[in-house]
């Protein structure tokens, strides 16, 4: 079956991540799912941002220079929604202000804003009402453990917003994703959520949760995951290895093991402007993941390129 195209933070290869224009563009490009990352403000509003920090994608330092924490970062959790609404969102930058992806959208003349999770779902609803093409959503609960330590239980609020918009059943066009395996078990077995769930699998060093990911990639770990979730979202680098001498690409067996355990596999993130080790072109990367690994979905910053590729190989 044709893999689903998940617009990673929107069409983030072209417009600042997680802005509504980036979501609209991804929709127009034919993405099957639009991704949301969800974090909580001081007044417990849920907003769509990738990090619990504001400093790499907004002008927060200019507006609120004295609101950084001791680690020098500005936290979403320290601001009220009305304050976040005054900020401008820009293309992601490094700590020194240089762009993370130098070839991407560089103009600073436009004003992009932060929206709440509910505002984005309303926007997605309106897009579909206007144009007719259905599109799914692919929201992620960001760092639930950290949020609890900050005094907010983000998950029930997150699921509440989804329910408000009618996302309740397994057949609804939504995947809920999280790096935190314990939280996913809670969502499925304690909170009774019936939506499709995706276990994200990262690297322990990223600090996304206190989970250890290596056991989750093993056969037993995947079989155990299958009791709770519908699929996994592994880092693309864990799906293949590059032979040291020949440079040949070989599957690690992760995708096959996951499929055997009954899990869908949606690897992240395919970027045309940041090819991973071992691939000479975006097409080569897509060919490997689609034709050889036969994944069920792909997170990409460039939904248009993936949609075009899939159209091309289907004829
Ligand atoms: Ca995400």
mmCIF file with all atom_site columns, C-alpha atoms in Angstrom, residues 57-232:
data_model
loop_
_atom_site.group_PDB
_atom_site.id
_atom_site.type_symbol
_atom_site.label_atom_id
_atom_site.label_alt_id
_atom_site.label_comp_id
_atom_site.label_asym_id
_atom_site.label_entity_id
_atom_site.label_seq_id
_atom_site.pdbx_PDB_ins_code
_atom_site.Cartn_x
_atom_site.Cartn_y
_atom_site.Cartn_z
_atom_site.occupancy
_atom_site.B_iso_or_equiv
_atom_site.pdbx_formal_charge
_atom_site.auth_seq_id
_atom_site.auth_comp_id
_atom_site.auth_asym_id
_atom_site.auth_atom_id
_atom_site.pdbx_PDB_model_num
ATOM 1   C CA . UNK A 1 57  ? 11.719  30.103 16.710 1.00 0.00 ? 57  UNK A CA 1
ATOM 2   C CA . UNK A 1 58  ? 10.402  33.409 18.085 1.00 0.00 ? 58  UNK A CA 1
ATOM 3   C CA . UNK A 1 59  ? 11.514  36.942 18.987 1.00 0.00 ? 59  UNK A CA 1
ATOM 4   C CA . UNK A 1 60  ? 10.797  36.321 22.691 1.00 0.00 ? 60  UNK A CA 1
ATOM 5   C CA . UNK A 1 61  ? 14.213  37.629 23.827 1.00 0.00 ? 61  UNK A CA 1
ATOM 6   C CA . UNK A 1 62  ? 13.460  41.014 22.287 1.00 0.00 ? 62  UNK A CA 1
ATOM 7   C CA . UNK A 1 63  ? 10.064  41.367 23.979 1.00 0.00 ? 63  UNK A CA 1
ATOM 8   C CA . UNK A 1 64  ? 10.785  39.772 27.345 1.00 0.00 ? 64  UNK A CA 1
ATOM 9   C CA . UNK A 1 65  ? 14.547  39.992 27.957 1.00 0.00 ? 65  UNK A CA 1
ATOM 10  C CA . UNK A 1 66  ? 14.216  39.350 31.689 1.00 0.00 ? 66  UNK A CA 1
ATOM 11  C CA . UNK A 1 67  ? 12.066  36.223 31.442 1.00 0.00 ? 67  UNK A CA 1
ATOM 12  C CA . UNK A 1 68  ? 14.737  33.645 30.701 1.00 0.00 ? 68  UNK A CA 1
ATOM 13  C CA . UNK A 1 69  ? 15.524  30.903 33.162 1.00 0.00 ? 69  UNK A CA 1
ATOM 14  C CA . UNK A 1 70  ? 18.927  30.327 34.689 1.00 0.00 ? 70  UNK A CA 1
ATOM 15  C CA . UNK A 1 71  ? 19.852  28.026 31.816 1.00 0.00 ? 71  UNK A CA 1
ATOM 16  C CA . UNK A 1 72  ? 19.399  30.986 29.472 1.00 0.00 ? 72  UNK A CA 1
ATOM 17  C CA . UNK A 1 73  ? 16.331  29.515 27.771 1.00 0.00 ? 73  UNK A CA 1
ATOM 18  C CA . UNK A 1 74  ? 12.812  30.961 27.500 1.00 0.00 ? 74  UNK A CA 1
ATOM 19  C CA . UNK A 1 75  ? 10.149  28.404 28.390 1.00 0.00 ? 75  UNK A CA 1
ATOM 20  C CA . UNK A 1 76  ? 6.648   28.255 26.934 1.00 0.00 ? 76  UNK A CA 1
ATOM 21  C CA . UNK A 1 77  ? 5.510   27.275 30.428 1.00 0.00 ? 77  UNK A CA 1
ATOM 22  C CA . UNK A 1 78  ? 6.603   30.667 31.833 1.00 0.00 ? 78  UNK A CA 1
ATOM 23  C CA . UNK A 1 79  ? 4.331   32.654 29.536 1.00 0.00 ? 79  UNK A CA 1
ATOM 24  C CA . UNK A 1 80  ? 0.607   33.201 29.328 1.00 0.00 ? 80  UNK A CA 1
ATOM 25  C CA . UNK A 1 81  ? -1.131  32.577 26.053 1.00 0.00 ? 81  UNK A CA 1
ATOM 26  C CA . UNK A 1 82  ? -1.858  36.294 25.570 1.00 0.00 ? 82  UNK A CA 1
ATOM 27  C CA . UNK A 1 83  ? 1.894   36.973 25.863 1.00 0.00 ? 83  UNK A CA 1
ATOM 28  C CA . UNK A 1 84  ? 2.754   34.274 23.330 1.00 0.00 ? 84  UNK A CA 1
ATOM 29  C CA . UNK A 1 85  ? 0.268   35.880 20.966 1.00 0.00 ? 85  UNK A CA 1
ATOM 30  C CA . UNK A 1 86  ? 2.446   39.004 20.812 1.00 0.00 ? 86  UNK A CA 1
ATOM 31  C CA . UNK A 1 87  ? 5.478   37.075 19.534 1.00 0.00 ? 87  UNK A CA 1
ATOM 32  C CA . UNK A 1 88  ? 6.549   36.618 15.935 1.00 0.00 ? 88  UNK A CA 1
ATOM 33  C CA . UNK A 1 89  ? 7.570   33.175 14.743 1.00 0.00 ? 89  UNK A CA 1
ATOM 34  C CA . UNK A 1 90  ? 10.525  32.794 12.410 1.00 0.00 ? 90  UNK A CA 1
ATOM 35  C CA . UNK A 1 91  ? 12.548  30.082 10.723 1.00 0.00 ? 91  UNK A CA 1
ATOM 36  C CA . UNK A 1 92  ? 14.388  27.914 13.292 1.00 0.00 ? 92  UNK A CA 1
ATOM 37  C CA . UNK A 1 93  ? 17.749  29.314 14.348 1.00 0.00 ? 93  UNK A CA 1
ATOM 38  C CA . UNK A 1 94  ? 20.750  28.063 16.270 1.00 0.00 ? 94  UNK A CA 1
ATOM 39  C CA . UNK A 1 95  ? 21.809  29.506 19.632 1.00 0.00 ? 95  UNK A CA 1
ATOM 40  C CA . UNK A 1 96  ? 23.964  32.099 17.833 1.00 0.00 ? 96  UNK A CA 1
ATOM 41  C CA . UNK A 1 97  ? 21.028  33.228 15.678 1.00 0.00 ? 97  UNK A CA 1
ATOM 42  C CA . UNK A 1 98  ? 22.196  31.590 12.449 1.00 0.00 ? 98  UNK A CA 1
ATOM 43  C CA . UNK A 1 99  ? 19.561  29.581 10.549 1.00 0.00 ? 99  UNK A CA 1
ATOM 44  C CA . UNK A 1 100 ? 19.493  25.807 11.160 1.00 0.00 ? 100 UNK A CA 1
ATOM 45  C CA . UNK A 1 101 ? 18.638  25.293 7.472  1.00 0.00 ? 101 UNK A CA 1
ATOM 46  C CA . UNK A 1 102 ? 20.314  28.135 5.563  1.00 0.00 ? 102 UNK A CA 1
ATOM 47  C CA . UNK A 1 103 ? 18.481  27.542 2.255  1.00 0.00 ? 103 UNK A CA 1
ATOM 48  C CA . UNK A 1 104 ? 15.003  27.871 3.716  1.00 0.00 ? 104 UNK A CA 1
ATOM 49  C CA . UNK A 1 105 ? 12.568  30.777 4.053  1.00 0.00 ? 105 UNK A CA 1
ATOM 50  C CA . UNK A 1 106 ? 14.667  33.764 5.058  1.00 0.00 ? 106 UNK A CA 1
ATOM 51  C CA . UNK A 1 107 ? 12.407  36.818 4.875  1.00 0.00 ? 107 UNK A CA 1
ATOM 52  C CA . UNK A 1 108 ? 11.576  38.460 8.201  1.00 0.00 ? 108 UNK A CA 1
ATOM 53  C CA . UNK A 1 109 ? 9.037   40.907 6.744  1.00 0.00 ? 109 UNK A CA 1
ATOM 54  C CA . UNK A 1 110 ? 6.070   38.621 7.361  1.00 0.00 ? 110 UNK A CA 1
ATOM 55  C CA . UNK A 1 111 ? 4.384   38.079 10.677 1.00 0.00 ? 111 UNK A CA 1
ATOM 56  C CA . UNK A 1 112 ? 3.846   34.498 11.697 1.00 0.00 ? 112 UNK A CA 1
ATOM 57  C CA . UNK A 1 113 ? 2.092   33.733 14.977 1.00 0.00 ? 113 UNK A CA 1
ATOM 58  C CA . UNK A 1 114 ? 1.758   30.976 17.522 1.00 0.00 ? 114 UNK A CA 1
ATOM 59  C CA . UNK A 1 115 ? -1.644  29.251 17.563 1.00 0.00 ? 115 UNK A CA 1
ATOM 60  C CA . UNK A 1 116 ? -3.294  27.028 20.117 1.00 0.00 ? 116 UNK A CA 1
ATOM 61  C CA . UNK A 1 117 ? -3.903  23.348 19.407 1.00 0.00 ? 117 UNK A CA 1
ATOM 62  C CA . UNK A 1 118 ? -7.645  24.050 19.186 1.00 0.00 ? 118 UNK A CA 1
ATOM 63  C CA . UNK A 1 119 ? -7.104  26.966 16.786 1.00 0.00 ? 119 UNK A CA 1
ATOM 64  C CA . UNK A 1 120 ? -5.065  24.719 14.537 1.00 0.00 ? 120 UNK A CA 1
ATOM 65  C CA . UNK A 1 121 ? -7.688  21.969 14.537 1.00 0.00 ? 121 UNK A CA 1
ATOM 66  C CA . UNK A 1 122 ? -10.304 24.582 13.665 1.00 0.00 ? 122 UNK A CA 1
ATOM 67  C CA . UNK A 1 123 ? -8.065  25.740 10.814 1.00 0.00 ? 123 UNK A CA 1
ATOM 68  C CA . UNK A 1 124 ? -7.666  22.167 9.563  1.00 0.00 ? 124 UNK A CA 1
ATOM 69  C CA . UNK A 1 125 ? -11.442 21.751 9.696  1.00 0.00 ? 125 UNK A CA 1
ATOM 70  C CA . UNK A 1 126 ? -11.909 24.924 7.648  1.00 0.00 ? 126 UNK A CA 1
ATOM 71  C CA . UNK A 1 127 ? -9.342  23.861 5.055  1.00 0.00 ? 127 UNK A CA 1
ATOM 72  C CA . UNK A 1 128 ? -11.250 20.669 4.437  1.00 0.00 ? 128 UNK A CA 1
ATOM 73  C CA . UNK A 1 129 ? -14.632 22.365 4.406  1.00 0.00 ? 129 UNK A CA 1
ATOM 74  C CA . UNK A 1 130 ? -13.433 24.782 1.748  1.00 0.00 ? 130 UNK A CA 1
ATOM 75  C CA . UNK A 1 131 ? -11.656 22.412 -0.580 1.00 0.00 ? 131 UNK A CA 1
ATOM 76  C CA . UNK A 1 132 ? -13.136 19.032 0.021  1.00 0.00 ? 132 UNK A CA 1
ATOM 77  C CA . UNK A 1 133 ? -9.985  16.978 0.340  1.00 0.00 ? 133 UNK A CA 1
ATOM 78  C CA . UNK A 1 134 ? -9.801  15.195 3.670  1.00 0.00 ? 134 UNK A CA 1
ATOM 79  C CA . UNK A 1 135 ? -6.603  15.447 5.675  1.00 0.00 ? 135 UNK A CA 1
ATOM 80  C CA . UNK A 1 136 ? -5.582  13.734 8.894  1.00 0.00 ? 136 UNK A CA 1
ATOM 81  C CA . UNK A 1 137 ? -3.822  15.117 11.933 1.00 0.00 ? 137 UNK A CA 1
ATOM 82  C CA . UNK A 1 138 ? -0.764  13.685 13.643 1.00 0.00 ? 138 UNK A CA 1
ATOM 83  C CA . UNK A 1 139 ? -0.369  15.413 17.033 1.00 0.00 ? 139 UNK A CA 1
ATOM 84  C CA . UNK A 1 140 ? 2.453   14.742 19.491 1.00 0.00 ? 140 UNK A CA 1
ATOM 85  C CA . UNK A 1 141 ? 2.303   15.134 23.253 1.00 0.00 ? 141 UNK A CA 1
ATOM 86  C CA . UNK A 1 142 ? 5.603   16.783 24.096 1.00 0.00 ? 142 UNK A CA 1
ATOM 87  C CA . UNK A 1 143 ? 7.423   15.686 27.248 1.00 0.00 ? 143 UNK A CA 1
ATOM 88  C CA . UNK A 1 144 ? 4.475   14.727 29.498 1.00 0.00 ? 144 UNK A CA 1
ATOM 89  C CA . UNK A 1 145 ? 6.815   13.871 32.386 1.00 0.00 ? 145 UNK A CA 1
ATOM 90  C CA . UNK A 1 146 ? 8.454   17.283 32.223 1.00 0.00 ? 146 UNK A CA 1
ATOM 91  C CA . UNK A 1 147 ? 5.070   18.980 32.043 1.00 0.00 ? 147 UNK A CA 1
ATOM 92  C CA . UNK A 1 148 ? 3.974   17.132 35.205 1.00 0.00 ? 148 UNK A CA 1
ATOM 93  C CA . UNK A 1 149 ? 7.088   18.369 36.982 1.00 0.00 ? 149 UNK A CA 1
ATOM 94  C CA . UNK A 1 150 ? 5.974   21.859 35.923 1.00 0.00 ? 150 UNK A CA 1
ATOM 95  C CA . UNK A 1 151 ? 2.576   21.305 37.498 1.00 0.00 ? 151 UNK A CA 1
ATOM 96  C CA . UNK A 1 152 ? 0.420   20.414 34.506 1.00 0.00 ? 152 UNK A CA 1
ATOM 97  C CA . UNK A 1 153 ? -0.907  17.055 33.373 1.00 0.00 ? 153 UNK A CA 1
ATOM 98  C CA . UNK A 1 154 ? -0.896  17.758 29.663 1.00 0.00 ? 154 UNK A CA 1
ATOM 99  C CA . UNK A 1 155 ? -2.296  14.456 28.351 1.00 0.00 ? 155 UNK A CA 1
ATOM 100 C CA . UNK A 1 156 ? -5.957  14.614 29.496 1.00 0.00 ? 156 UNK A CA 1
ATOM 101 C CA . UNK A 1 157 ? -6.147  18.204 28.221 1.00 0.00 ? 157 UNK A CA 1
ATOM 102 C CA . UNK A 1 158 ? -4.659  17.137 24.899 1.00 0.00 ? 158 UNK A CA 1
ATOM 103 C CA . UNK A 1 159 ? -7.140  14.274 24.531 1.00 0.00 ? 159 UNK A CA 1
ATOM 104 C CA . UNK A 1 160 ? -9.939  16.624 25.580 1.00 0.00 ? 160 UNK A CA 1
ATOM 105 C CA . UNK A 1 161 ? -9.176  18.996 22.702 1.00 0.00 ? 161 UNK A CA 1
ATOM 106 C CA . UNK A 1 162 ? -9.148  16.069 20.264 1.00 0.00 ? 162 UNK A CA 1
ATOM 107 C CA . UNK A 1 163 ? -12.518 14.880 21.602 1.00 0.00 ? 163 UNK A CA 1
ATOM 108 C CA . UNK A 1 164 ? -13.930 18.421 21.239 1.00 0.00 ? 164 UNK A CA 1
ATOM 109 C CA . UNK A 1 165 ? -13.135 18.192 17.538 1.00 0.00 ? 165 UNK A CA 1
ATOM 110 C CA . UNK A 1 166 ? -14.680 14.757 17.224 1.00 0.00 ? 166 UNK A CA 1
ATOM 111 C CA . UNK A 1 167 ? -11.480 12.726 17.171 1.00 0.00 ? 167 UNK A CA 1
ATOM 112 C CA . UNK A 1 168 ? -12.419 9.747  19.326 1.00 0.00 ? 168 UNK A CA 1
ATOM 113 C CA . UNK A 1 169 ? -12.532 6.524  17.349 1.00 0.00 ? 169 UNK A CA 1
ATOM 114 C CA . UNK A 1 170 ? -9.839  4.247  16.044 1.00 0.00 ? 170 UNK A CA 1
ATOM 115 C CA . UNK A 1 171 ? -11.007 4.864  12.484 1.00 0.00 ? 171 UNK A CA 1
ATOM 116 C CA . UNK A 1 172 ? -10.712 8.656  12.838 1.00 0.00 ? 172 UNK A CA 1
ATOM 117 C CA . UNK A 1 173 ? -7.943  10.254 10.745 1.00 0.00 ? 173 UNK A CA 1
ATOM 118 C CA . UNK A 1 174 ? -5.565  10.861 13.636 1.00 0.00 ? 174 UNK A CA 1
ATOM 119 C CA . UNK A 1 175 ? -2.395  9.352  15.026 1.00 0.00 ? 175 UNK A CA 1
ATOM 120 C CA . UNK A 1 176 ? -1.356  10.367 18.532 1.00 0.00 ? 176 UNK A CA 1
ATOM 121 C CA . UNK A 1 177 ? 2.413   10.217 18.955 1.00 0.00 ? 177 UNK A CA 1
ATOM 122 C CA . UNK A 1 178 ? 4.672   10.359 21.983 1.00 0.00 ? 178 UNK A CA 1
ATOM 123 C CA . UNK A 1 179 ? 8.248   9.443  22.894 1.00 0.00 ? 179 UNK A CA 1
ATOM 124 C CA . UNK A 1 180 ? 7.133   8.381  26.372 1.00 0.00 ? 180 UNK A CA 1
ATOM 125 C CA . UNK A 1 181 ? 6.199   4.685  26.427 1.00 0.00 ? 181 UNK A CA 1
ATOM 126 C CA . UNK A 1 182 ? 4.733   4.858  29.925 1.00 0.00 ? 182 UNK A CA 1
ATOM 127 C CA . UNK A 1 183 ? 2.483   7.753  28.924 1.00 0.00 ? 183 UNK A CA 1
ATOM 128 C CA . UNK A 1 184 ? 1.255   5.835  25.886 1.00 0.00 ? 184 UNK A CA 1
ATOM 129 C CA . UNK A 1 185 ? 0.350   2.877  28.116 1.00 0.00 ? 185 UNK A CA 1
ATOM 130 C CA . UNK A 1 186 ? -1.527  5.280  30.381 1.00 0.00 ? 186 UNK A CA 1
ATOM 131 C CA . UNK A 1 187 ? -3.357  6.782  27.389 1.00 0.00 ? 187 UNK A CA 1
ATOM 132 C CA . UNK A 1 188 ? -4.441  3.400  26.102 1.00 0.00 ? 188 UNK A CA 1
ATOM 133 C CA . UNK A 1 189 ? -5.054  1.399  29.262 1.00 0.00 ? 189 UNK A CA 1
ATOM 134 C CA . UNK A 1 190 ? -5.975  3.985  31.928 1.00 0.00 ? 190 UNK A CA 1
ATOM 135 C CA . UNK A 1 191 ? -7.470  6.874  29.998 1.00 0.00 ? 191 UNK A CA 1
ATOM 136 C CA . UNK A 1 192 ? -9.221  4.519  27.585 1.00 0.00 ? 192 UNK A CA 1
ATOM 137 C CA . UNK A 1 193 ? -8.178  6.346  24.419 1.00 0.00 ? 193 UNK A CA 1
ATOM 138 C CA . UNK A 1 194 ? -9.171  4.463  21.258 1.00 0.00 ? 194 UNK A CA 1
ATOM 139 C CA . UNK A 1 195 ? -7.274  6.586  18.748 1.00 0.00 ? 195 UNK A CA 1
ATOM 140 C CA . UNK A 1 196 ? -4.337  5.141  16.821 1.00 0.00 ? 196 UNK A CA 1
ATOM 141 C CA . UNK A 1 197 ? -1.134  5.546  18.847 1.00 0.00 ? 197 UNK A CA 1
ATOM 142 C CA . UNK A 1 198 ? 2.451   5.811  17.674 1.00 0.00 ? 198 UNK A CA 1
ATOM 143 C CA . UNK A 1 199 ? 5.489   5.166  19.853 1.00 0.00 ? 199 UNK A CA 1
ATOM 144 C CA . UNK A 1 200 ? 8.270   7.490  18.789 1.00 0.00 ? 200 UNK A CA 1
ATOM 145 C CA . UNK A 1 201 ? 11.680  5.944  19.151 1.00 0.00 ? 201 UNK A CA 1
ATOM 146 C CA . UNK A 1 202 ? 14.610  8.286  19.569 1.00 0.00 ? 202 UNK A CA 1
ATOM 147 C CA . UNK A 1 203 ? 18.023  8.182  21.141 1.00 0.00 ? 203 UNK A CA 1
ATOM 148 C CA . UNK A 1 204 ? 18.432  8.197  24.923 1.00 0.00 ? 204 UNK A CA 1
ATOM 149 C CA . UNK A 1 205 ? 20.844  11.114 24.583 1.00 0.00 ? 205 UNK A CA 1
ATOM 150 C CA . UNK A 1 206 ? 18.117  13.416 23.205 1.00 0.00 ? 206 UNK A CA 1
ATOM 151 C CA . UNK A 1 207 ? 16.390  13.633 26.598 1.00 0.00 ? 207 UNK A CA 1
ATOM 152 C CA . UNK A 1 208 ? 12.876  13.566 25.097 1.00 0.00 ? 208 UNK A CA 1
ATOM 153 C CA . UNK A 1 209 ? 11.727  11.249 27.909 1.00 0.00 ? 209 UNK A CA 1
ATOM 154 C CA . UNK A 1 210 ? 13.321  9.026  30.530 1.00 0.00 ? 210 UNK A CA 1
ATOM 155 C CA . UNK A 1 211 ? 12.673  5.977  28.317 1.00 0.00 ? 211 UNK A CA 1
ATOM 156 C CA . UNK A 1 212 ? 15.466  3.714  27.100 1.00 0.00 ? 212 UNK A CA 1
ATOM 157 C CA . UNK A 1 213 ? 14.915  3.139  23.439 1.00 0.00 ? 213 UNK A CA 1
ATOM 158 C CA . UNK A 1 214 ? 17.202  0.236  22.552 1.00 0.00 ? 214 UNK A CA 1
ATOM 159 C CA . UNK A 1 215 ? 14.920  -2.394 24.178 1.00 0.00 ? 215 UNK A CA 1
ATOM 160 C CA . UNK A 1 216 ? 11.966  -0.965 22.225 1.00 0.00 ? 216 UNK A CA 1
ATOM 161 C CA . UNK A 1 217 ? 13.733  -1.708 18.948 1.00 0.00 ? 217 UNK A CA 1
ATOM 162 C CA . UNK A 1 218 ? 14.288  -5.367 19.829 1.00 0.00 ? 218 UNK A CA 1
ATOM 163 C CA . UNK A 1 219 ? 11.809  -8.084 18.881 1.00 0.00 ? 219 UNK A CA 1
ATOM 164 C CA . UNK A 1 220 ? 10.473  -8.550 22.414 1.00 0.00 ? 220 UNK A CA 1
ATOM 165 C CA . UNK A 1 221 ? 10.144  -4.824 22.946 1.00 0.00 ? 221 UNK A CA 1
ATOM 166 C CA . UNK A 1 222 ? 8.218   -4.408 19.706 1.00 0.00 ? 222 UNK A CA 1
ATOM 167 C CA . UNK A 1 223 ? 5.901   -7.281 20.578 1.00 0.00 ? 223 UNK A CA 1
ATOM 168 C CA . UNK A 1 224 ? 5.219   -5.654 23.924 1.00 0.00 ? 224 UNK A CA 1
ATOM 169 C CA . UNK A 1 225 ? 4.601   -2.274 22.264 1.00 0.00 ? 225 UNK A CA 1
ATOM 170 C CA . UNK A 1 226 ? 2.039   -3.896 19.983 1.00 0.00 ? 226 UNK A CA 1
ATOM 171 C CA . UNK A 1 227 ? -0.215  -4.467 23.007 1.00 0.00 ? 227 UNK A CA 1
ATOM 172 C CA . UNK A 1 228 ? -0.525  -0.703 23.360 1.00 0.00 ? 228 UNK A CA 1
ATOM 173 C CA . UNK A 1 229 ? 0.283   1.142  20.149 1.00 0.00 ? 229 UNK A CA 1
ATOM 174 C CA . UNK A 1 230 ? -0.513  0.780  16.453 1.00 0.00 ? 230 UNK A CA 1
ATOM 175 C CA . UNK A 1 231 ? 2.890   1.700  15.150 1.00 0.00 ? 231 UNK A CA 1
ATOM 176 C CA . UNK A 1 232 ? 6.305   3.145  15.736 1.00 0.00 ? 232 UNK A CA 1
#
